[in-house]
mmCIF file of C-alpha atoms in Angstrom:
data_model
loop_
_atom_site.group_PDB
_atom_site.id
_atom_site.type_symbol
_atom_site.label_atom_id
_atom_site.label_comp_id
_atom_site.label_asym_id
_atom_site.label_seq_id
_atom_site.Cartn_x
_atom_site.Cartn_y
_atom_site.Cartn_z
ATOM 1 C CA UNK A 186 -11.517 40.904 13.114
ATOM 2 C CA UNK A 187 -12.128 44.527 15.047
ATOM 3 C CA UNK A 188 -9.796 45.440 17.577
ATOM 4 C CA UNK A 189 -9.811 43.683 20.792
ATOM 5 C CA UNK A 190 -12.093 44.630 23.241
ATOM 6 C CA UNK A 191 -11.531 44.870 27.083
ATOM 7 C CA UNK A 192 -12.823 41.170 27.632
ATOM 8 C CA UNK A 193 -11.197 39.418 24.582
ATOM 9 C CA UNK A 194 -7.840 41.178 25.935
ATOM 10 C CA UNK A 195 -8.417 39.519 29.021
ATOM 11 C CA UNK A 196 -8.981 36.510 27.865
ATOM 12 C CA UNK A 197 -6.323 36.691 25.552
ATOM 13 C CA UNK A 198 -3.558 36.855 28.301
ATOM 14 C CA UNK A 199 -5.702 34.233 30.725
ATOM 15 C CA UNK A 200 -4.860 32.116 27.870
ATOM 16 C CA UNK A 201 -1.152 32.965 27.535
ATOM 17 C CA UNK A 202 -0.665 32.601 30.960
ATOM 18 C CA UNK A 203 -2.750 29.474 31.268
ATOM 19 C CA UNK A 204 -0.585 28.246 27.889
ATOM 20 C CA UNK A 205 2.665 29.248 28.808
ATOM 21 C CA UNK A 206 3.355 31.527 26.138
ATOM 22 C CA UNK A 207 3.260 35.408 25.489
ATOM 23 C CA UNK A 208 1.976 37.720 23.111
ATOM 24 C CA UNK A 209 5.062 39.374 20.660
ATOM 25 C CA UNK A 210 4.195 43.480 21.628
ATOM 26 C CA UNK A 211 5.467 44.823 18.495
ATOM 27 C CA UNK A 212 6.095 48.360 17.868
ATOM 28 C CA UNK A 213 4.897 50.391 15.256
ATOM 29 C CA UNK A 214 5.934 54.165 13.984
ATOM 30 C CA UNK A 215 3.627 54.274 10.720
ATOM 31 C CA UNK A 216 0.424 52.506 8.776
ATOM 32 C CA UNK A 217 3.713 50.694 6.990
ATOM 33 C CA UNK A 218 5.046 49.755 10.398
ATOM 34 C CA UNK A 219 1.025 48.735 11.219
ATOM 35 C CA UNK A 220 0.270 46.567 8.392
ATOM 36 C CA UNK A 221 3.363 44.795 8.500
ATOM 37 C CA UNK A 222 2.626 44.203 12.352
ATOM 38 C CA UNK A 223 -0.870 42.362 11.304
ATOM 39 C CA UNK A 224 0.453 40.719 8.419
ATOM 40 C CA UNK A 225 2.595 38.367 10.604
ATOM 41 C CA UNK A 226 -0.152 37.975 13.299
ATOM 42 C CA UNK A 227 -2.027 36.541 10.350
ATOM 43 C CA UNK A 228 0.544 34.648 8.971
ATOM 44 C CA UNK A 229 1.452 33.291 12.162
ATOM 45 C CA UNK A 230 -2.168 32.662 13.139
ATOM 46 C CA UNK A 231 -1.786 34.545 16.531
ATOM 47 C CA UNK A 232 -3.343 36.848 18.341
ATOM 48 C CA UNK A 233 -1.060 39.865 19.349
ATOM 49 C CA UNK A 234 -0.192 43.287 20.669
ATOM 50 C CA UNK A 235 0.965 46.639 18.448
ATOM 51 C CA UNK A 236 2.222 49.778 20.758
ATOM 52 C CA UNK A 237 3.326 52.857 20.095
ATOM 53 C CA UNK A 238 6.365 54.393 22.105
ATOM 54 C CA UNK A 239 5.813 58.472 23.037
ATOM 55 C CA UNK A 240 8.734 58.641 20.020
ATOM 56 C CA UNK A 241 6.937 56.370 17.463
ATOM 57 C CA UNK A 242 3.524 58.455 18.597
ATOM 58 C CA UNK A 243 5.448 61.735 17.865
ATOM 59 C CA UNK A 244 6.978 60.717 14.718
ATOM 60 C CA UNK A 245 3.326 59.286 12.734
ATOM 61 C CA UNK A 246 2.109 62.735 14.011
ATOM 62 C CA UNK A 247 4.441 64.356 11.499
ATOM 63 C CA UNK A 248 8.171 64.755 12.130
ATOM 64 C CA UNK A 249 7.567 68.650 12.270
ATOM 65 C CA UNK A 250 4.107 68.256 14.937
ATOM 66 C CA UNK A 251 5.766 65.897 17.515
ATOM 67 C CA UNK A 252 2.133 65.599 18.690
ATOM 68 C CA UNK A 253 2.231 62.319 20.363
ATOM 69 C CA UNK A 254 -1.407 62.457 21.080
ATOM 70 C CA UNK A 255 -2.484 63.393 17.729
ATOM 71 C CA UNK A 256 0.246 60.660 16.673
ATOM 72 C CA UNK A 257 -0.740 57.694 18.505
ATOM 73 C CA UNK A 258 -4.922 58.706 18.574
ATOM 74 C CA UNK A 259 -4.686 58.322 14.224
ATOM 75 C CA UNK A 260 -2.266 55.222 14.510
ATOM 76 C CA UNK A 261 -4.993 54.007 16.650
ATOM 77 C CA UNK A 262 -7.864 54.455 14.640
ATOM 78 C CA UNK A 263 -6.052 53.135 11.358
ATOM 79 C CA UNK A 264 -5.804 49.782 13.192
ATOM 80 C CA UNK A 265 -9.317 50.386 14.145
ATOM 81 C CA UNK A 266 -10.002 50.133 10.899
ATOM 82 C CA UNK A 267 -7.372 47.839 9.048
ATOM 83 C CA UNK A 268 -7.545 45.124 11.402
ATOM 84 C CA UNK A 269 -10.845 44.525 10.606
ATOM 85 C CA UNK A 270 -9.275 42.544 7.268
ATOM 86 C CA UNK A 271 -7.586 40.169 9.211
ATOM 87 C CA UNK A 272 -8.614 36.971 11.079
ATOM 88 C CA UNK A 273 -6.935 37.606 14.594
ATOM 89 C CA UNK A 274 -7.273 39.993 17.374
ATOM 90 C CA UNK A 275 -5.124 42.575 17.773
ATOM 91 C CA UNK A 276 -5.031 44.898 21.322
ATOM 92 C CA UNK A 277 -3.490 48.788 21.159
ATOM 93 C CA UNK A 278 -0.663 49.459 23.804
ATOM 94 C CA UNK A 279 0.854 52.400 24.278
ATOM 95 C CA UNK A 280 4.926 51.522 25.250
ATOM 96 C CA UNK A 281 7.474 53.431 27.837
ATOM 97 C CA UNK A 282 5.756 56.542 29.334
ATOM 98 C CA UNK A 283 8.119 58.386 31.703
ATOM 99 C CA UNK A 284 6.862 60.716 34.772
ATOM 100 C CA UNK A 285 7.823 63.630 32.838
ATOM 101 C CA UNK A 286 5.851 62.915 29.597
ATOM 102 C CA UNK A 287 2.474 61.549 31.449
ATOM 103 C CA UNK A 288 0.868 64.603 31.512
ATOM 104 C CA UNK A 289 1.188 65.070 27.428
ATOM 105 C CA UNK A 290 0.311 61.609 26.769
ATOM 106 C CA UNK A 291 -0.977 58.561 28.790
ATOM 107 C CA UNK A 292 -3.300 60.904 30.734
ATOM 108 C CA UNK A 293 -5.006 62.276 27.882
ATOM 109 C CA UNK A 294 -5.363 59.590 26.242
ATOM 110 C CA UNK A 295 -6.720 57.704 29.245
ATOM 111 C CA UNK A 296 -9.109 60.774 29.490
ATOM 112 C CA UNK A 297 -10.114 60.247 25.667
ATOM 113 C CA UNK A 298 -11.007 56.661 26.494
ATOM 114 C CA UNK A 299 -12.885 57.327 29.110
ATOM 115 C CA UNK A 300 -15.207 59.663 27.495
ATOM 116 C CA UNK A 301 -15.698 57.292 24.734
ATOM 117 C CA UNK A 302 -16.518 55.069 27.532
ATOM 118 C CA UNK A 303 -19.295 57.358 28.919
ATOM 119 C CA UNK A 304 -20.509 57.369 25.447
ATOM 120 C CA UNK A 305 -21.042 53.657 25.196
ATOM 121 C CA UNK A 306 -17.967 53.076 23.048
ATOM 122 C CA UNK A 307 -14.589 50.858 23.491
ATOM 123 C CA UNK A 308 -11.506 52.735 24.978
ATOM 124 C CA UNK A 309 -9.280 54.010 22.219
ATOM 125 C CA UNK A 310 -6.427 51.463 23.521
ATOM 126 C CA UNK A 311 -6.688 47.992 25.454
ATOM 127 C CA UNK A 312 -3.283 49.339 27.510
ATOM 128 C CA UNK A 313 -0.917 51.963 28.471
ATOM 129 C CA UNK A 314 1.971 51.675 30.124
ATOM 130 C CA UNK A 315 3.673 54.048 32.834
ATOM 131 C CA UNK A 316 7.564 53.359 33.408
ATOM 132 C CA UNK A 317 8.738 54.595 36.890
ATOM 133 C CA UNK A 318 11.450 52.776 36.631
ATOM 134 C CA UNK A 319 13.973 56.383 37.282
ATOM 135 C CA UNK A 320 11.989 57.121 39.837
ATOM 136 C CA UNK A 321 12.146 55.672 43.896
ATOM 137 C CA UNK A 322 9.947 52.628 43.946
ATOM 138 C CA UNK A 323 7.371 54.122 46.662
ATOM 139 C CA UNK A 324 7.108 56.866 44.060
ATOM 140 C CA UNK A 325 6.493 54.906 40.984
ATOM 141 C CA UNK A 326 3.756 52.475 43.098
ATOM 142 C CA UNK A 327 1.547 55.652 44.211
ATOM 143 C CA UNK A 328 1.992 56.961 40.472
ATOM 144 C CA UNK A 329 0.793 53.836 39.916
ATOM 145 C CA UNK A 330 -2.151 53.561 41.981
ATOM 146 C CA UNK A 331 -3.552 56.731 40.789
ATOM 147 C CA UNK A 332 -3.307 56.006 37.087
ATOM 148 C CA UNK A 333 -5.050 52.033 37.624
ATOM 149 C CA UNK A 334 -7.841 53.431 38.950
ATOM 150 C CA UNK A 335 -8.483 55.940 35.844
ATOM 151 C CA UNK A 336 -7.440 52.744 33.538
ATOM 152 C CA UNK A 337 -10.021 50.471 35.316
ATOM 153 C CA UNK A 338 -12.861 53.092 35.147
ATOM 154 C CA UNK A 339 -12.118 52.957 31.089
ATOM 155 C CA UNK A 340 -11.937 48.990 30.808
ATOM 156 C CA UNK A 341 -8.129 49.794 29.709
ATOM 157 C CA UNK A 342 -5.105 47.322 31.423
ATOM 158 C CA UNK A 343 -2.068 49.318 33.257
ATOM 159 C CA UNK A 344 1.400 48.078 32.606
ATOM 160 C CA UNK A 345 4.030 48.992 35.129
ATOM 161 C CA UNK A 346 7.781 48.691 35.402
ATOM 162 C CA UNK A 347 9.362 47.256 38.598
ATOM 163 C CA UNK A 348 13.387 47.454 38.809
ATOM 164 C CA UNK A 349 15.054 48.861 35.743
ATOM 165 C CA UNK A 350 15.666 47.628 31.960
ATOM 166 C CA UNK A 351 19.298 48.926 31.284
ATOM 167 C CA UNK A 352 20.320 50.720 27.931
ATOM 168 C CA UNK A 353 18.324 53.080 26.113
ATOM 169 C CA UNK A 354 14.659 53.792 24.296
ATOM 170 C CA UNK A 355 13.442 56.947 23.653
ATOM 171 C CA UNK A 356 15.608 59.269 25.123
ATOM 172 C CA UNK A 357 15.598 57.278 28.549
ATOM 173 C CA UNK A 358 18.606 55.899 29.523
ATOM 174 C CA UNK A 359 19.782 53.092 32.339
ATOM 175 C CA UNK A 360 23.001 52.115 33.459
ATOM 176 C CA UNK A 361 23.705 47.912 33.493
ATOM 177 C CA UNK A 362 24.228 47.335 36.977
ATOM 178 C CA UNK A 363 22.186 45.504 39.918
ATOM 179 C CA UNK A 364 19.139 47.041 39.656
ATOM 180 C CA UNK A 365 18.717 45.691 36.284
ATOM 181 C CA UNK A 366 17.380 42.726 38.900
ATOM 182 C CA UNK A 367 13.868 42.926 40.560
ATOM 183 C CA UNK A 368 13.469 41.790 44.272
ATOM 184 C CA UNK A 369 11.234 40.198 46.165
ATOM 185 C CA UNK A 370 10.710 43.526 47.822
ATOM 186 C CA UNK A 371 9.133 44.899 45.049
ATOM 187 C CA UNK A 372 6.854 42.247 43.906
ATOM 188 C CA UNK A 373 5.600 42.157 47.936
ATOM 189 C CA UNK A 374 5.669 46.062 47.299
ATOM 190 C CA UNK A 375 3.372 46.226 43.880
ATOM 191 C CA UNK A 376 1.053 43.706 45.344
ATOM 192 C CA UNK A 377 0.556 45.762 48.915
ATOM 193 C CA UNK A 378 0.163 49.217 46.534
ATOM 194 C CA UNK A 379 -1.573 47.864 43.414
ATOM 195 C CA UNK A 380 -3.756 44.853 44.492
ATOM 196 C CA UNK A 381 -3.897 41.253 42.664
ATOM 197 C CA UNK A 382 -7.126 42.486 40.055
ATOM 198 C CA UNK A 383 -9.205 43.963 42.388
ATOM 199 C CA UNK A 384 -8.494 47.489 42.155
ATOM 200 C CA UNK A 385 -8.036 46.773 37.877
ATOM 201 C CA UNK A 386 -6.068 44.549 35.882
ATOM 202 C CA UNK A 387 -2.760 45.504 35.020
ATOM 203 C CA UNK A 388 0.599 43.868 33.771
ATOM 204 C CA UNK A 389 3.758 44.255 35.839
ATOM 205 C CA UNK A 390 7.754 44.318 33.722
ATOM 206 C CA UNK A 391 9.612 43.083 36.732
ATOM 207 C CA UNK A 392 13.225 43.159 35.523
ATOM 208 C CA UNK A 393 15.758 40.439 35.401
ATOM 209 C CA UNK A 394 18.358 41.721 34.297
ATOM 210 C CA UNK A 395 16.556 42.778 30.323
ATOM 211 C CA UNK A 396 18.761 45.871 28.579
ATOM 212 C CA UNK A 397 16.873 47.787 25.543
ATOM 213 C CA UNK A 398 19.236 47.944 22.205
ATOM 214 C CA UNK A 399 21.318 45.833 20.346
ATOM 215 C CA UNK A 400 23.586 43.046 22.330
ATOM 216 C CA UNK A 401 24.546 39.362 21.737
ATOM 217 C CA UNK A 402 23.971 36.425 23.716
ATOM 218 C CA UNK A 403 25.856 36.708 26.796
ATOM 219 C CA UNK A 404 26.763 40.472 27.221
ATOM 220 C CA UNK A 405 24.170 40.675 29.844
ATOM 221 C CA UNK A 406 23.135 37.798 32.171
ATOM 222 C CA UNK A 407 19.944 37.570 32.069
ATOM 223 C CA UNK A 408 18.241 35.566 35.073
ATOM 224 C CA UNK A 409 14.553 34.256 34.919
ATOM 225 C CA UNK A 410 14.456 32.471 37.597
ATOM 226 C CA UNK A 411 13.751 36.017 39.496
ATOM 227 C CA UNK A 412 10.503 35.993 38.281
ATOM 228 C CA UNK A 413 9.862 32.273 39.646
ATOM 229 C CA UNK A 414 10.816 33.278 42.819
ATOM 230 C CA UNK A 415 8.571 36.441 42.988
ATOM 231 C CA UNK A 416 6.075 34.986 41.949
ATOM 232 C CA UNK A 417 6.068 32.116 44.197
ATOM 233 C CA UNK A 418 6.742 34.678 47.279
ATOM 234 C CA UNK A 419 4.056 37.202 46.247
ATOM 235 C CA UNK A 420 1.724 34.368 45.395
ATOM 236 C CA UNK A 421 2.542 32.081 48.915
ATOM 237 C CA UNK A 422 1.356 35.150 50.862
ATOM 238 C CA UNK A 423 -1.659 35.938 48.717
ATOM 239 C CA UNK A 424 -2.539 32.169 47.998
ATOM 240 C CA UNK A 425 -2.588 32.768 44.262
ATOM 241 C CA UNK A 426 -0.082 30.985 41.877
ATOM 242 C CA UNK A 427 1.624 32.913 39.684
ATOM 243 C CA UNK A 428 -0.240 36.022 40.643
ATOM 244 C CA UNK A 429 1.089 38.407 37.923
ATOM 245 C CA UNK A 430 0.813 38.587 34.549
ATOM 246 C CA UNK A 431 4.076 39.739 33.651
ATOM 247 C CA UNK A 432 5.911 41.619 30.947
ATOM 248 C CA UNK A 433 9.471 40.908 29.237
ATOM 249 C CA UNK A 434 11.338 44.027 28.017
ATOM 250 C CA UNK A 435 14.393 44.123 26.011
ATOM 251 C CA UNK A 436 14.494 40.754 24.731
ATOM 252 C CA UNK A 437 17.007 41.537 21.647
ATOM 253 C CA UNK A 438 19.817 38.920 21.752
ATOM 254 C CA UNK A 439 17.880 36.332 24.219
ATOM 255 C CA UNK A 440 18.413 32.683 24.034
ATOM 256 C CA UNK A 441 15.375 30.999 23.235
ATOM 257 C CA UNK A 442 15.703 28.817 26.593
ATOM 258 C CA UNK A 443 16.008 32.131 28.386
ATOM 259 C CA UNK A 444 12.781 33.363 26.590
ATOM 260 C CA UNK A 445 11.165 30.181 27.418
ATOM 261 C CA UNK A 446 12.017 30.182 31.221
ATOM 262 C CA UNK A 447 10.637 33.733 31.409
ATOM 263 C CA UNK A 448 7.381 31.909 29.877
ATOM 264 C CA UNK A 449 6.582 29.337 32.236
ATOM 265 C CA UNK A 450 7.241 31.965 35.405
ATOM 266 C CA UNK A 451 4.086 33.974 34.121
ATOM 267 C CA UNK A 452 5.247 36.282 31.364
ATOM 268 C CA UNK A 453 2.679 36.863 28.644
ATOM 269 C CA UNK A 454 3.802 39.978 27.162
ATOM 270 C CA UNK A 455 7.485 40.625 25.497
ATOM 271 C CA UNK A 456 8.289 43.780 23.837
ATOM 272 C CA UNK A 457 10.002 43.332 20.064
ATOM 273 C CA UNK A 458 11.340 46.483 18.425
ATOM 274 C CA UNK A 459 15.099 46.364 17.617
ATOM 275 C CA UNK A 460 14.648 43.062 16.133
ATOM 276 C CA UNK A 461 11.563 44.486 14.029
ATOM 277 C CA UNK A 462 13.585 47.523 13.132
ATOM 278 C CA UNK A 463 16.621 46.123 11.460
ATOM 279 C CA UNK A 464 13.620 43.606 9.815
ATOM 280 C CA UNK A 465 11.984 46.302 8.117
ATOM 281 C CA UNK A 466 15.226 48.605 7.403
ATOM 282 C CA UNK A 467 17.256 45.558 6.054
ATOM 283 C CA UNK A 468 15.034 44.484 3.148
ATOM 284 C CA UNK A 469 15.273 48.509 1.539
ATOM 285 C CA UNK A 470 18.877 48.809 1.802
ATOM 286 C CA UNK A 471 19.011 45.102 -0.097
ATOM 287 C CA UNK A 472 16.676 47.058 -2.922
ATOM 288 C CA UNK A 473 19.077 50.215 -3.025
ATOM 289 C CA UNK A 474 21.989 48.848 -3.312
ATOM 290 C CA UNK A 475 20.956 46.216 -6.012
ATOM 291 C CA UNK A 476 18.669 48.991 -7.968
ATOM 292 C CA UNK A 477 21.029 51.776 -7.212
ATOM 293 C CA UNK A 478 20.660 52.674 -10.875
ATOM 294 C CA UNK A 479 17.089 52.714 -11.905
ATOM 295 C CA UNK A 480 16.983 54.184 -7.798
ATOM 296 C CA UNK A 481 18.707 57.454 -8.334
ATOM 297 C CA UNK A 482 18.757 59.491 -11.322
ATOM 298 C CA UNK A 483 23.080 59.113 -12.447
ATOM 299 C CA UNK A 484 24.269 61.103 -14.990
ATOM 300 C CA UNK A 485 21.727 62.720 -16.035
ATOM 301 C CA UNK A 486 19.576 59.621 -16.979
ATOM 302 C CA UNK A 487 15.398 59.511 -15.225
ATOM 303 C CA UNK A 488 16.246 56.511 -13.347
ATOM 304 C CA UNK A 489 13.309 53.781 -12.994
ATOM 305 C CA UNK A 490 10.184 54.427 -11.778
ATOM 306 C CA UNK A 491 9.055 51.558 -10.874
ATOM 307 C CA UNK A 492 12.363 50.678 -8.754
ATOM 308 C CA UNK A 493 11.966 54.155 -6.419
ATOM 309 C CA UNK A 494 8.420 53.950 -6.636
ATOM 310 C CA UNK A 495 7.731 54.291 -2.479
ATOM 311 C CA UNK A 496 5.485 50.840 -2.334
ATOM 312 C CA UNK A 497 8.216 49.032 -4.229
ATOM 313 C CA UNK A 498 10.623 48.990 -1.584
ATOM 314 C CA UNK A 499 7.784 49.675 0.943
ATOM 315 C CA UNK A 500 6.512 45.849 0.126
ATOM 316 C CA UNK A 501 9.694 44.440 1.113
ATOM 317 C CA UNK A 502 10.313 46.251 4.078
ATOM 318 C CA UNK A 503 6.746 45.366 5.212
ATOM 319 C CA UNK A 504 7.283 41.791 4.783
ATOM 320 C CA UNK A 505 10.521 41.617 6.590
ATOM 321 C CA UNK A 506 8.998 42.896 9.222
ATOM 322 C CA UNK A 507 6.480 40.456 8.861
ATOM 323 C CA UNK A 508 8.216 37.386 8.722
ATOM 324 C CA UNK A 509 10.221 38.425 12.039
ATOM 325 C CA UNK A 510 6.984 38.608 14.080
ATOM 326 C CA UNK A 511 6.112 35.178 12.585
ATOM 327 C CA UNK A 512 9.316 34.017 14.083
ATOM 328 C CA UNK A 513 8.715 35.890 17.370
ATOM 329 C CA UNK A 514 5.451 34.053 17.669
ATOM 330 C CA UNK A 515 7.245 31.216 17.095
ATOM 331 C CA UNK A 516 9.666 31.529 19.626
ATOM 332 C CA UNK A 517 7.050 33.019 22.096
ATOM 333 C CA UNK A 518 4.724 29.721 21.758
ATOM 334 C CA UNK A 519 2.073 32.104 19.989
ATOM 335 C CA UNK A 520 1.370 30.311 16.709
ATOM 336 C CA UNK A 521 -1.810 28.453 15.989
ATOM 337 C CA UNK A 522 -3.070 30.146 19.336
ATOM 338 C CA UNK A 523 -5.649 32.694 18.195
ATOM 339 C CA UNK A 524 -9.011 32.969 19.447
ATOM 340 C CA UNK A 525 -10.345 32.944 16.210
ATOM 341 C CA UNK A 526 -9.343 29.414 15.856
#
């Protein structure tokens, strides 16, 4: 199926929210990274969301461009293009944009999309997201005022971060303390700034105590229930239930029944990258350390073609990566939930 347009996006997270379960947002660094992505949508039989981080968008530009533009504009098209070949729908996101990398790449490519707009086309991406999460909360909310607007005039979706995911991704580090925990402050806050749809759609990360990285079960408390009662605050004062859609960042290490509370407070989105990382790396280091041999050429011998051939070990890598988005839609309540079904 094509790419998701601006309505089947919408409808896809009506659904999830209406459903109780989220979309895996997996991110992608390279047409392997891509194809791997769709693969376990299709597998899984669920619609879902591929991004591209400003680091992943300057790294399929070409590790000596750093272009994140020109990186995440041909990721974009190649979905454009492969997804066609499978029977789900797929929406473009583009992940973690600070304040000081917004200028060299959500606003241009919100500019790009809204030309193609004017020229009777679909936006380049469904979403972008701007993090103002280092930045004073007034701050981030008039940041993100300005950029909704130019995301509603080109049928994209904003996503915004409320509070602060601890750890690091891309450069951007937090420290795991309190405000790892949204308030009801800020939901009240984003509601007053931003609207509830009227001004444009957009997604909102409110934080509950989510860290980016590697960690195991109970190294950071995580507590859902924040998002029940923001929602239920924000939404008693607007008379709308569960009046966000909301967004679930640095999930690595959750408990399922932590994943699943965050579910039925409103979260349709969760980001998936360390996971999907080690999935893809974990299956190539099984092939060169088995093939190690017929890998590298040892004492003087050709080695095996066929063993360091790049789409030998590229196969395996792409369907680890695979098979842990299957079992992200899985946990996530995804599976059998496409609308091509």
């Amino acid at each position: 199926m094509p790419i998701a347009s601006p309505e089947v996006y919408a409808e896809m997270l009506d659904r999830a929210k209406a459903g109780a379960f989220a979309y895996p947002a997996i991110n992608v660094t390279s047409s392997q990274t891509l194809n791997a992505a769709l693969q376990g949508f299709a597998e899984a039989g669920s619609d879902g969301i591929v991004q591209i981080s400003t680091g992943g968008a300057e790294y399929a530009s070409g590790p000596t461009v750093k272009n994140m533009v020109t990186g995440a504009v041909a990721l974009a098209e190649y979905a454009t293009e492969v997804a066609k070949n499978y029977p789900v729908n797929i929406a473009l996101h583009t992940d973690h944009c600070p304040k000081n990398k917004l200028d060299g790449y959500v606003r241009p490519l919100l500019a790009l999309s809204k030309e193609r707009v004017a020229n009777g086309k679909a936006p380049l991406f469904q979403s972008h997201m701007w993090d103002g999460s280092a930045v004073p909360v007034d701050e981030n909310l008039q940041i993100a005022e300005e950029l909704l607007a130019q995301a509603a005039a080109a049928h994209i979706i904003l996503e915004i971060e409320v509070g602060v995911v601890g750890g690091e991704e891309d450069g951007v580090s937090a420290a795991i303390d309190d405000k790892l925990y949204s308030t009801v402050e800020d939901g009240l806050a984003t509601a007053a700034a931003l609207g509830l749809g009227e001004k444009g759609r957009y997604m909102t990360a409110l934080t509950f105590g989510n860290v980016h990285g590697v960690y195991k079960p109970g190294n950071v408390k995580l507590r859902p229930e924040i998002l029940k009662e923001i929602q239920e605050a924000v939404g008693a004062k607007y008379g709308k239930e569960k009046p966000f859609d909301l967004v679930f960042h640095g999930g690595s290490g959750s408990l399922l029944s932590e994943i699943h509370g965050a579910l039925d407070f409103g979260v349709v989105k969760m980001n998936i990258d360390t996971d999907t990382q080690y999935a893809f790396t974990r299956p190539v280091a099984d092939h060169m350390f088995r093939h190690y041999d017929g890998v590298l050429k040892i004492d003087g011998e050709v080695g095996n073609k066929k063993q360091y051939d790049p789409r030998a070990w590229g196969k395996l890598a792409e369907d680890g990566l695979a098979k842990r988005v299957v079992e992200a839609c899985e946990h996530l309540r995804s599976t059998g939930t496409s609308l091509s079904k």
